[in-house]
Tab-separated table of C-alpha atoms in Angstrom:
chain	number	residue	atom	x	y	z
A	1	UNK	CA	2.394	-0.848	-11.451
A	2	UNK	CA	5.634	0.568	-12.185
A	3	UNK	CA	7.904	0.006	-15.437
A	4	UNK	CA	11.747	1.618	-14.874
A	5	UNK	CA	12.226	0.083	-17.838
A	6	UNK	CA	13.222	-3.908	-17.453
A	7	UNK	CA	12.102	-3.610	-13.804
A	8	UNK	CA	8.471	-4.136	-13.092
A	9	UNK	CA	6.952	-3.462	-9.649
A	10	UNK	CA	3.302	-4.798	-9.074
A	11	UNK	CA	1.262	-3.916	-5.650
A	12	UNK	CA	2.520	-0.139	-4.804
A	13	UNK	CA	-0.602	2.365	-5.509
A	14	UNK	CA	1.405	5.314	-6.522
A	15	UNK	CA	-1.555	7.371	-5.068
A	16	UNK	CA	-1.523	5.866	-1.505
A	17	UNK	CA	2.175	7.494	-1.528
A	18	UNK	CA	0.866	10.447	-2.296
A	19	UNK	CA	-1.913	10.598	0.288
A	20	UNK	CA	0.585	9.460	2.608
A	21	UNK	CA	3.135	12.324	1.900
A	22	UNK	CA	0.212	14.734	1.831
A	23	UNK	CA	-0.546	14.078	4.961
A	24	UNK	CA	2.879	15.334	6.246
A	25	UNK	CA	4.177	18.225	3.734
A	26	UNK	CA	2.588	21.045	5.458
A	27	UNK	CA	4.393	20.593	8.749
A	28	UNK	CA	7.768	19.147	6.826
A	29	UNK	CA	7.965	21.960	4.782
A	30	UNK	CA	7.732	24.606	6.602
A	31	UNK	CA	10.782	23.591	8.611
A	32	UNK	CA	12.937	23.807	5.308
A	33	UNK	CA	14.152	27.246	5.960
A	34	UNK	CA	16.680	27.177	3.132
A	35	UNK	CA	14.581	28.201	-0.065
A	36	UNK	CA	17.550	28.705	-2.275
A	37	UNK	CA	18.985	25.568	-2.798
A	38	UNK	CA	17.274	22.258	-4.671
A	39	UNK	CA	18.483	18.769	-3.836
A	40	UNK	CA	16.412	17.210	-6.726
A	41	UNK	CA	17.347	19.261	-9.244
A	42	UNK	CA	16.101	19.298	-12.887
A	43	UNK	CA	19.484	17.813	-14.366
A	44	UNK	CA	18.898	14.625	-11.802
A	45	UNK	CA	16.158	14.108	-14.054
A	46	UNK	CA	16.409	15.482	-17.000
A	47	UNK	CA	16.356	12.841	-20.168
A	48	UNK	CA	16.714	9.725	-18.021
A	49	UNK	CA	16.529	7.013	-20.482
A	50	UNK	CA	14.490	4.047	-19.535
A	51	UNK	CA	17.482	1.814	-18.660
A	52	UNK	CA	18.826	4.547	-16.570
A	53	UNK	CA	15.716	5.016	-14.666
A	54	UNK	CA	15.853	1.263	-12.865
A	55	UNK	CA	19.384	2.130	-11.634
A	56	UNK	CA	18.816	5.618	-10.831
A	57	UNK	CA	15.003	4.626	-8.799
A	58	UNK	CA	16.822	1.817	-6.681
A	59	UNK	CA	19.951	4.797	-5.602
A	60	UNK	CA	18.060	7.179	-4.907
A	61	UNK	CA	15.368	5.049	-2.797
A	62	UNK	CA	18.457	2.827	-1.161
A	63	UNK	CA	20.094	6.561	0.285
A	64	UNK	CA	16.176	7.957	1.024
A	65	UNK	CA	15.317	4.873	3.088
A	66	UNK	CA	18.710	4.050	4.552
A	67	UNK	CA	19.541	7.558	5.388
A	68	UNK	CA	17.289	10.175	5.097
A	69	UNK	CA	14.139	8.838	6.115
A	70	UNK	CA	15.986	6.952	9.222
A	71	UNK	CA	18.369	9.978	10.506
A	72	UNK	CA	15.089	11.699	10.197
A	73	UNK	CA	12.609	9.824	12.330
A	74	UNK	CA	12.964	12.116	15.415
A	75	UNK	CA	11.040	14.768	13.516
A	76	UNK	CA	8.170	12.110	12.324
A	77	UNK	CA	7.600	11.067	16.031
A	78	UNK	CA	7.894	15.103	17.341
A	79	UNK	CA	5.455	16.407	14.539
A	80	UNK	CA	3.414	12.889	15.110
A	81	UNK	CA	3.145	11.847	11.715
A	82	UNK	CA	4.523	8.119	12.819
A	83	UNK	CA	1.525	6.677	10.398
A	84	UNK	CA	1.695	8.212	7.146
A	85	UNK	CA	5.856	8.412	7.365
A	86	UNK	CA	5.433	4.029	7.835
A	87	UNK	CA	2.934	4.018	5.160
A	88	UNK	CA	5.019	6.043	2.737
A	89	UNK	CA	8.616	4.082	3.752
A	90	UNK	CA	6.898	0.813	4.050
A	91	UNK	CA	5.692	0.974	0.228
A	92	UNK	CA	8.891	2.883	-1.050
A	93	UNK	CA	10.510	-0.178	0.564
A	94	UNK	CA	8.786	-2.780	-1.322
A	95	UNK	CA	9.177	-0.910	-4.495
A	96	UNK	CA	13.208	-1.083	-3.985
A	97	UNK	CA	13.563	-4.325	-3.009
A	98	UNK	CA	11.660	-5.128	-6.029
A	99	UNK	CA	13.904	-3.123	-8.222
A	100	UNK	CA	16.673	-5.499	-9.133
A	101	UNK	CA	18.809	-3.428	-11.760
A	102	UNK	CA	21.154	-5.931	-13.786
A	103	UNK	CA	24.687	-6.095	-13.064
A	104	UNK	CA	26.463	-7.711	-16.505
A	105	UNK	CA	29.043	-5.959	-18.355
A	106	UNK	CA	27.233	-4.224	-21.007
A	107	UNK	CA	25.359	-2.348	-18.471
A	108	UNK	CA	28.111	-0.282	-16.697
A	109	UNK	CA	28.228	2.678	-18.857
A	110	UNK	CA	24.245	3.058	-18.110
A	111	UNK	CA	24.951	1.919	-14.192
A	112	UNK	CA	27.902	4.875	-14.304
A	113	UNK	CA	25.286	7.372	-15.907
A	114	UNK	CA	22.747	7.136	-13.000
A	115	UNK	CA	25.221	7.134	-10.768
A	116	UNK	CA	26.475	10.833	-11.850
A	117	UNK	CA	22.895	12.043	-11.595
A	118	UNK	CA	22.819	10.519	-8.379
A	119	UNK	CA	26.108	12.331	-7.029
A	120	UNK	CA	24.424	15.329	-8.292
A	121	UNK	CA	21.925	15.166	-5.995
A	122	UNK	CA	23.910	13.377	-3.115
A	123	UNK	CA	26.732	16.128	-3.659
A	124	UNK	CA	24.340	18.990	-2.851
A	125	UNK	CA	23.250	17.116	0.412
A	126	UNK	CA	26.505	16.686	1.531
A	127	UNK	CA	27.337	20.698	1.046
A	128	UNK	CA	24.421	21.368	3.952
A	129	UNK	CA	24.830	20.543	7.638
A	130	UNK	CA	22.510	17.254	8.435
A	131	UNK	CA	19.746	18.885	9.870
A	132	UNK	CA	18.884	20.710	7.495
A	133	UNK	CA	19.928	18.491	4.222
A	134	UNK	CA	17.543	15.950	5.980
A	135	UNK	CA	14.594	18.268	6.496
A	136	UNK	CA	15.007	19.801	2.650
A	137	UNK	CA	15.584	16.356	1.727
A	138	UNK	CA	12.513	14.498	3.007
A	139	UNK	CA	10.716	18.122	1.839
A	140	UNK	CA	11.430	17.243	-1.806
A	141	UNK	CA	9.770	13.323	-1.983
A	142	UNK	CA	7.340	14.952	-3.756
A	143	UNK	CA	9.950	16.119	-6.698
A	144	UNK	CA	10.654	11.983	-6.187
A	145	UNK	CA	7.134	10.837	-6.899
A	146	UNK	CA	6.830	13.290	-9.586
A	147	UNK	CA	9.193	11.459	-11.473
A	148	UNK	CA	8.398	8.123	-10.605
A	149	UNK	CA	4.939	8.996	-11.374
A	150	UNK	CA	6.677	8.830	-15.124
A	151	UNK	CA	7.076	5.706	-14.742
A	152	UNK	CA	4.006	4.322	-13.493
A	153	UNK	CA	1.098	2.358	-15.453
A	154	UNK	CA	-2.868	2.090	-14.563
B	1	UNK	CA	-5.036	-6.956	44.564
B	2	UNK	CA	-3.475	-3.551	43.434
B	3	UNK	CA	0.069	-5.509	43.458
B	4	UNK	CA	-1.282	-8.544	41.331
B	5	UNK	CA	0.775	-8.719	38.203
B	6	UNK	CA	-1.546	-8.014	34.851
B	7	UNK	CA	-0.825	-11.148	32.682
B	8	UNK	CA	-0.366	-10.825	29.052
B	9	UNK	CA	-2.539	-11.072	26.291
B	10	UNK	CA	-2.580	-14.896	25.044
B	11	UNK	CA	-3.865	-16.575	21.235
B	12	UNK	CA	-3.323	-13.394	19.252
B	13	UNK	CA	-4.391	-13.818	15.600
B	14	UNK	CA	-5.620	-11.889	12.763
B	15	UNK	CA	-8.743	-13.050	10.669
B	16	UNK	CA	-8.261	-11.458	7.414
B	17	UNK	CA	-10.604	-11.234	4.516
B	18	UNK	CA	-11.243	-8.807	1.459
B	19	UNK	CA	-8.372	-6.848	3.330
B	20	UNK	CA	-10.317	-6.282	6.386
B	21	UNK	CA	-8.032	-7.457	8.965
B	22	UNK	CA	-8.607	-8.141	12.613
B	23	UNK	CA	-6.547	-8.773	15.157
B	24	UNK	CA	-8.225	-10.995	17.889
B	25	UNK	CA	-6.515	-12.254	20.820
B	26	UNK	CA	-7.784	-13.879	24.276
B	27	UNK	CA	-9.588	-11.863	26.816
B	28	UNK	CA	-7.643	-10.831	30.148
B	29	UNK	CA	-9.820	-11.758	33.021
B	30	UNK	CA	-8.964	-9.614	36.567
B	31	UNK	CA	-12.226	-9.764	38.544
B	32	UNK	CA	-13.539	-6.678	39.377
B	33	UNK	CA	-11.083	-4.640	37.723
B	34	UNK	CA	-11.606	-2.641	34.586
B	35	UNK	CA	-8.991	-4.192	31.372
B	36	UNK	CA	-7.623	-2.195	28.274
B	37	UNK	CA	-5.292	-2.917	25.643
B	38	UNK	CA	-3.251	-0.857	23.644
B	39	UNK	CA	-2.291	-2.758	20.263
B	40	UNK	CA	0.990	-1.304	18.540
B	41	UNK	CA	2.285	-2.140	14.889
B	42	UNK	CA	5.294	-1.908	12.970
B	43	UNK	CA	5.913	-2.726	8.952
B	44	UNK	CA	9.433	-4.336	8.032
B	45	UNK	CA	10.680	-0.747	7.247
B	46	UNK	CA	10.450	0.415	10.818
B	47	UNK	CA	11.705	-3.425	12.004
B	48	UNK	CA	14.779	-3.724	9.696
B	49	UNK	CA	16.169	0.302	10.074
B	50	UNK	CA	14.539	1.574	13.495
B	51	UNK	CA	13.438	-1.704	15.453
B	52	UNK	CA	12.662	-0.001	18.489
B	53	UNK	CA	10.149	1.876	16.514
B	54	UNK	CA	6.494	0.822	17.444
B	55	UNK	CA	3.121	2.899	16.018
B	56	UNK	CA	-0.092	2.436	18.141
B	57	UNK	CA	-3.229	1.020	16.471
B	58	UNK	CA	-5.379	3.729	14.650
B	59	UNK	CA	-8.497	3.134	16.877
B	60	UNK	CA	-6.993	0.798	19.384
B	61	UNK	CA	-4.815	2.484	21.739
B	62	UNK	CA	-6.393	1.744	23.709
B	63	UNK	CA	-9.527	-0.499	23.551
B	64	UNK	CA	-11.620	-2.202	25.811
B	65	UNK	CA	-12.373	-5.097	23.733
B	66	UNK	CA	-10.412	-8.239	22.883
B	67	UNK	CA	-9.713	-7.598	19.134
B	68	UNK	CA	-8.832	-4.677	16.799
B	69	UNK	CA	-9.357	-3.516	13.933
B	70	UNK	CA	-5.374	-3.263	11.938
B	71	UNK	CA	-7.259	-2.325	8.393
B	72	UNK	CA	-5.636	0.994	8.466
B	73	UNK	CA	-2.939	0.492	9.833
B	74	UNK	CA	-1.487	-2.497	7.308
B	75	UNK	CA	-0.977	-0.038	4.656
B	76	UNK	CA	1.699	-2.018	2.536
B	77	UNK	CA	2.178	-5.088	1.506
B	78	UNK	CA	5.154	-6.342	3.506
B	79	UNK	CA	5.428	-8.448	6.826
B	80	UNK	CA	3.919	-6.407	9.629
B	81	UNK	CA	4.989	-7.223	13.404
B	82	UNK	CA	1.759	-6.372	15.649
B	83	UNK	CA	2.121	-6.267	19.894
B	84	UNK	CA	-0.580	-6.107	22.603
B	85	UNK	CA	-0.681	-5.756	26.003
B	86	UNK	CA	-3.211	-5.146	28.933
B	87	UNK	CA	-3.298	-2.248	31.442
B	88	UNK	CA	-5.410	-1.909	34.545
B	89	UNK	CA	-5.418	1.297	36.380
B	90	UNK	CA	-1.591	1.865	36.544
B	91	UNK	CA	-0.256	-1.222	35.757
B	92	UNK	CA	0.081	-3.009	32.637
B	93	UNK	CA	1.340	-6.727	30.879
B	94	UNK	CA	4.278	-7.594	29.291
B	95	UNK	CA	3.762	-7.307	25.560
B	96	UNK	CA	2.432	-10.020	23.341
B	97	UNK	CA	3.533	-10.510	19.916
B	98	UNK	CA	1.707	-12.096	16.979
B	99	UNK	CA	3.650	-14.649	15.552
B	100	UNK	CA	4.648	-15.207	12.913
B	101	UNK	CA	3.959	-11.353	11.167
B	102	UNK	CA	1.219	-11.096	9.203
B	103	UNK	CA	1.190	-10.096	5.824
B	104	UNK	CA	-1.619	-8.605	3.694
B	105	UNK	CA	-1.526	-10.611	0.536
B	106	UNK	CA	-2.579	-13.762	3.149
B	107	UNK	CA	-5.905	-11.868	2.939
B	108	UNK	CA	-8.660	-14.466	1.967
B	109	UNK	CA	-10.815	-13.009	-1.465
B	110	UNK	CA	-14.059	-14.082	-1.519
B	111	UNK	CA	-16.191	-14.400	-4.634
B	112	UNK	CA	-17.505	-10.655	-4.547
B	113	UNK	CA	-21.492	-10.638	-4.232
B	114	UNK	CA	-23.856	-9.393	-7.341
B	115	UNK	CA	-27.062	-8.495	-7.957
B	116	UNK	CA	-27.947	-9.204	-12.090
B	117	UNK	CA	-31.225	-7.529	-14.015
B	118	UNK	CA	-32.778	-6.337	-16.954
B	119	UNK	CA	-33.444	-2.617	-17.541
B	120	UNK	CA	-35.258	-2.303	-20.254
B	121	UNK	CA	-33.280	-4.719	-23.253
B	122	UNK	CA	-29.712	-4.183	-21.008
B	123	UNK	CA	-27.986	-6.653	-19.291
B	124	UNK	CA	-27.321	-4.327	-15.705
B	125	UNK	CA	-24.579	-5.590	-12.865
B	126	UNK	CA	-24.350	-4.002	-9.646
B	127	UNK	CA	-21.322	-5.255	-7.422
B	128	UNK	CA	-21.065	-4.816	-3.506
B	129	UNK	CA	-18.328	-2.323	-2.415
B	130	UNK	CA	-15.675	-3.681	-0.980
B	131	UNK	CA	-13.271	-0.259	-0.877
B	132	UNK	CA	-10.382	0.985	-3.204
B	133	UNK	CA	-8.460	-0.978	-3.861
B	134	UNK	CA	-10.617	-3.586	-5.566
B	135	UNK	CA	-11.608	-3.931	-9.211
B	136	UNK	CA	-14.105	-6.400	-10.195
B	137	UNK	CA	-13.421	-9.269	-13.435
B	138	UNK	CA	-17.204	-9.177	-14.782
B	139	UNK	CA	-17.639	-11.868	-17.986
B	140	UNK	CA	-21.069	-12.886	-19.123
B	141	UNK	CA	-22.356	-14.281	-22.121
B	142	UNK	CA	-25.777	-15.116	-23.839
B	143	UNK	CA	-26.913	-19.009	-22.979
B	144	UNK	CA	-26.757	-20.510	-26.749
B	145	UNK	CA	-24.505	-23.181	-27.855
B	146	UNK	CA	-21.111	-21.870	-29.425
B	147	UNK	CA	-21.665	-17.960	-27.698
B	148	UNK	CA	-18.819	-15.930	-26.545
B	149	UNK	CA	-17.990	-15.239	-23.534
B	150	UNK	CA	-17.581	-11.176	-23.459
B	151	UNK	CA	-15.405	-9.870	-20.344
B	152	UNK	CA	-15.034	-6.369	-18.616
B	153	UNK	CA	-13.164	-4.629	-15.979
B	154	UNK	CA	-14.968	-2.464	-13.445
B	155	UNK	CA	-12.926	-0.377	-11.291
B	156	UNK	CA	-16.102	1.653	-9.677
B	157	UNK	CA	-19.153	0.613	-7.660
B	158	UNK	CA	-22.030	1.024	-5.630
B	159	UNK	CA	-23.872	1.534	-8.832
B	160	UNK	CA	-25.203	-0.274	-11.868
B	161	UNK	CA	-22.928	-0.906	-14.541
B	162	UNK	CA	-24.382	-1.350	-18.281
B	163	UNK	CA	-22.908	-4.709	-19.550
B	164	UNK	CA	-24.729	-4.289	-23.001
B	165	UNK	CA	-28.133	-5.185	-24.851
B	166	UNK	CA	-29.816	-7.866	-25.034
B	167	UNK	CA	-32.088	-9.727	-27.661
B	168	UNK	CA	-35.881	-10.763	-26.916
B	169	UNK	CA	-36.351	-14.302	-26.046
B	170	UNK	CA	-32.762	-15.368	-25.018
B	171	UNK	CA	-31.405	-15.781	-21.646
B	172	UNK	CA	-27.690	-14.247	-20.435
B	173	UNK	CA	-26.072	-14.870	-17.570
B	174	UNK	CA	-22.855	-12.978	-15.552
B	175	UNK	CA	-20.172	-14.006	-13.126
B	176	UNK	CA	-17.483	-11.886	-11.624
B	177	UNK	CA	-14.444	-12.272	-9.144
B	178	UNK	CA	-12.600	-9.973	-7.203
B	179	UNK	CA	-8.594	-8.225	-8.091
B	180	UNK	CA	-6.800	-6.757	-5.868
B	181	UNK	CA	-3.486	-5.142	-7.190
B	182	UNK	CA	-2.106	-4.139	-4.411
B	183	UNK	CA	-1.159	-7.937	-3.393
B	184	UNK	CA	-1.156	-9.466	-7.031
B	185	UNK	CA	-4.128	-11.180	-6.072
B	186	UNK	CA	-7.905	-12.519	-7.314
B	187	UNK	CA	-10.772	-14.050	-5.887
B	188	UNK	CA	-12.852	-17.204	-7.348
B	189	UNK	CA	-15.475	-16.320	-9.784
B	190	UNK	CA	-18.877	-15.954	-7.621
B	191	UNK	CA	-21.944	-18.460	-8.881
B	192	UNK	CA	-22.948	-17.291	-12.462
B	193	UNK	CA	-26.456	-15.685	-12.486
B	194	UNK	CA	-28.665	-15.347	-15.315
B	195	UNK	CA	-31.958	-13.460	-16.578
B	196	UNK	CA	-34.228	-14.265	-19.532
B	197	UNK	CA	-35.107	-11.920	-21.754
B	198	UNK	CA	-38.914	-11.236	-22.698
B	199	UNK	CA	-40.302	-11.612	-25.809
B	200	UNK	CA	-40.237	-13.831	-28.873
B	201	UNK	CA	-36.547	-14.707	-30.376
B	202	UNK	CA	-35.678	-13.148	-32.575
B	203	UNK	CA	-35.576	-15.693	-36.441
B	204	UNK	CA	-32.151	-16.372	-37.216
């Protein structure tokens, strides 16, 4: 299961997501023709504290499900990989809408920190043209499970 | 009749257990024509952001039978819409939906089966394999008034798995249930079975 700090999420095997995004990365990657530029990068990351990481797991999954992996779903049905993209969206949505960061006061400075990190990467998505921030976008989930990864207990 | 309309698929279920799922559903009957079905899925991902969105069935798209096999295609644990409809020749039903959705952790866990023996002075488990995602709650304990009950967690089968040793003369016995974590979930504890040592007991 997986421990962002407070937030505990039971019933996601963090390797099914992997196996699922396997299954695609070849044929998504390739189509990232940009090699210069990192959406993810290391200072998204970098020294998340534990608090943090609940706010900055349910941002980052919120924009991947509501935008990227929807404004991208003509791809998954012209490369035909309809099955492992539902497999890997289905599971990253139960893992957000089981992360339920706190909202009370003394939590806004940590709530603000994410949120930087998160503009980071949003920021750099914005600068591309859709297309292609969606392609390099959905590329990099496995920069996303990396980290999560962190964050996950046997 | 080449015009006749093909009616839909009627009674669709799923009979789910140890997260084997089937879908079932009632047989079309158009004499002397050939029936197929193609079976189509969706999790709530694909009904909440792209509802339009339907996958077909891993093996049943289509399928000449009246049921399918969903196991792979349920592949989270979240509501999952499932659709059917029959085709002969060139024309096909309306859709069928299962209602309501069906949702994995429903699955029903059965007490997982065991085979207990001695090798030698060891107490030896071997557990049926019932795929991935299921680790097995093994306790057993040595018959005697005021024993312990020992307990231990085994995440691989399909092989014998060394509970410990035994002592001449007594008689130990094992039961085991089922986890699954992927739905929170655990079976009942299967019937307890036990084996006698041989040899004299050991003086205390």
């Amino acid at each position: 299961e997986f421990h962002f700090g407070p937030c505990h999420v039971e019933g996601v095997a963090l390797l099914e997501l992997w196996k699922a995004f396997g299954a695609m990365k070849d044929i998504v990657v390739t189509q990232d023709k940009i090699m210069s530029v990192r959406l993810l990068k290391q200072e998204v990351f970098q020294n998340v504290s534990d608090a943090e990481s609940c706010y900055l797991a349910h941002e980052l999954l919120k924009f991947y499900l509501h935008t990227v992996f929807k404004d991208y779903y003509h791809k998954v049905v012209e490369f035909k990989i309809m099955k492992s993209f539902s497999t890997l969206a289905n599971n990253l949505f139960v893992i957000m809408s089981k992360l339920q960061p706190r909202q009370e006061n003394e939590t806004v400075s940590i709530r603000e920190s994410a949120h930087r990190r998160f503009l980071l990467f949003w920021s750099a998505f914005k600068q591309l043209n859709t297309e292609a921030a969606l392609t390099k976008a959905f590329g990099e989930v496995d920069i996303l499970l990396t980290w999560m990864g962190k964050f996950y207990r046997h | 009749d080449p015009g006749a309309v093909v009616p839909a698929p009627q009674n669709l279920s799923v009979h789910s257990a140890n997260m084997k799922h089937l879908l079932v559903w009632s047989p079309v009957i158009l004499p002397g024509e050939t029936v197929h079905y193609w079976v189509e899925y969706q999790g709530e991902y694909e009904s909440l952001y792209m509802s339009h969105v339907w996958i077909p069935s891993s093996w049943c798209s289509p399928t000449p039978g009246p049921e399918c096999d969903v196991t792979d295609d349920i592949t989270a644990t979240v509501p999952y819409r499932l659709r059917v409809r029959a085709t002969s020749g060139p024309r096909a039903s309306a859709w069928s939906a299962l209602k309501p959705p069906f949702n994995r952790n429903s699955t029903l866990l059965l007490p997982p089966r065991m085979a207990v023996r001695k090798d030698g002075s060891h107490l030896v488990i071997e557990l049926e394999d019932l795929g991935p995602q299921f680790e097995f709650f093994v306790t057993f304990w040595r018959k005697a008034p005021g024993a312990k009950e020992h307990a231990k967690v085994v995440r691989s089968v399909g092989f014998p798995v060394y509970l410990g040793a035994m002592e001449p003369g007594a008689v130990y016995c094992v039961k085991a249930r089922a986890l699954v974590r992927a739905i929170a979930r655990r079976s009942a504890f299967s019937q307890a079975q036990c084996v006698e040592v041989q040899g004299e007991a050991l003086p205390l």
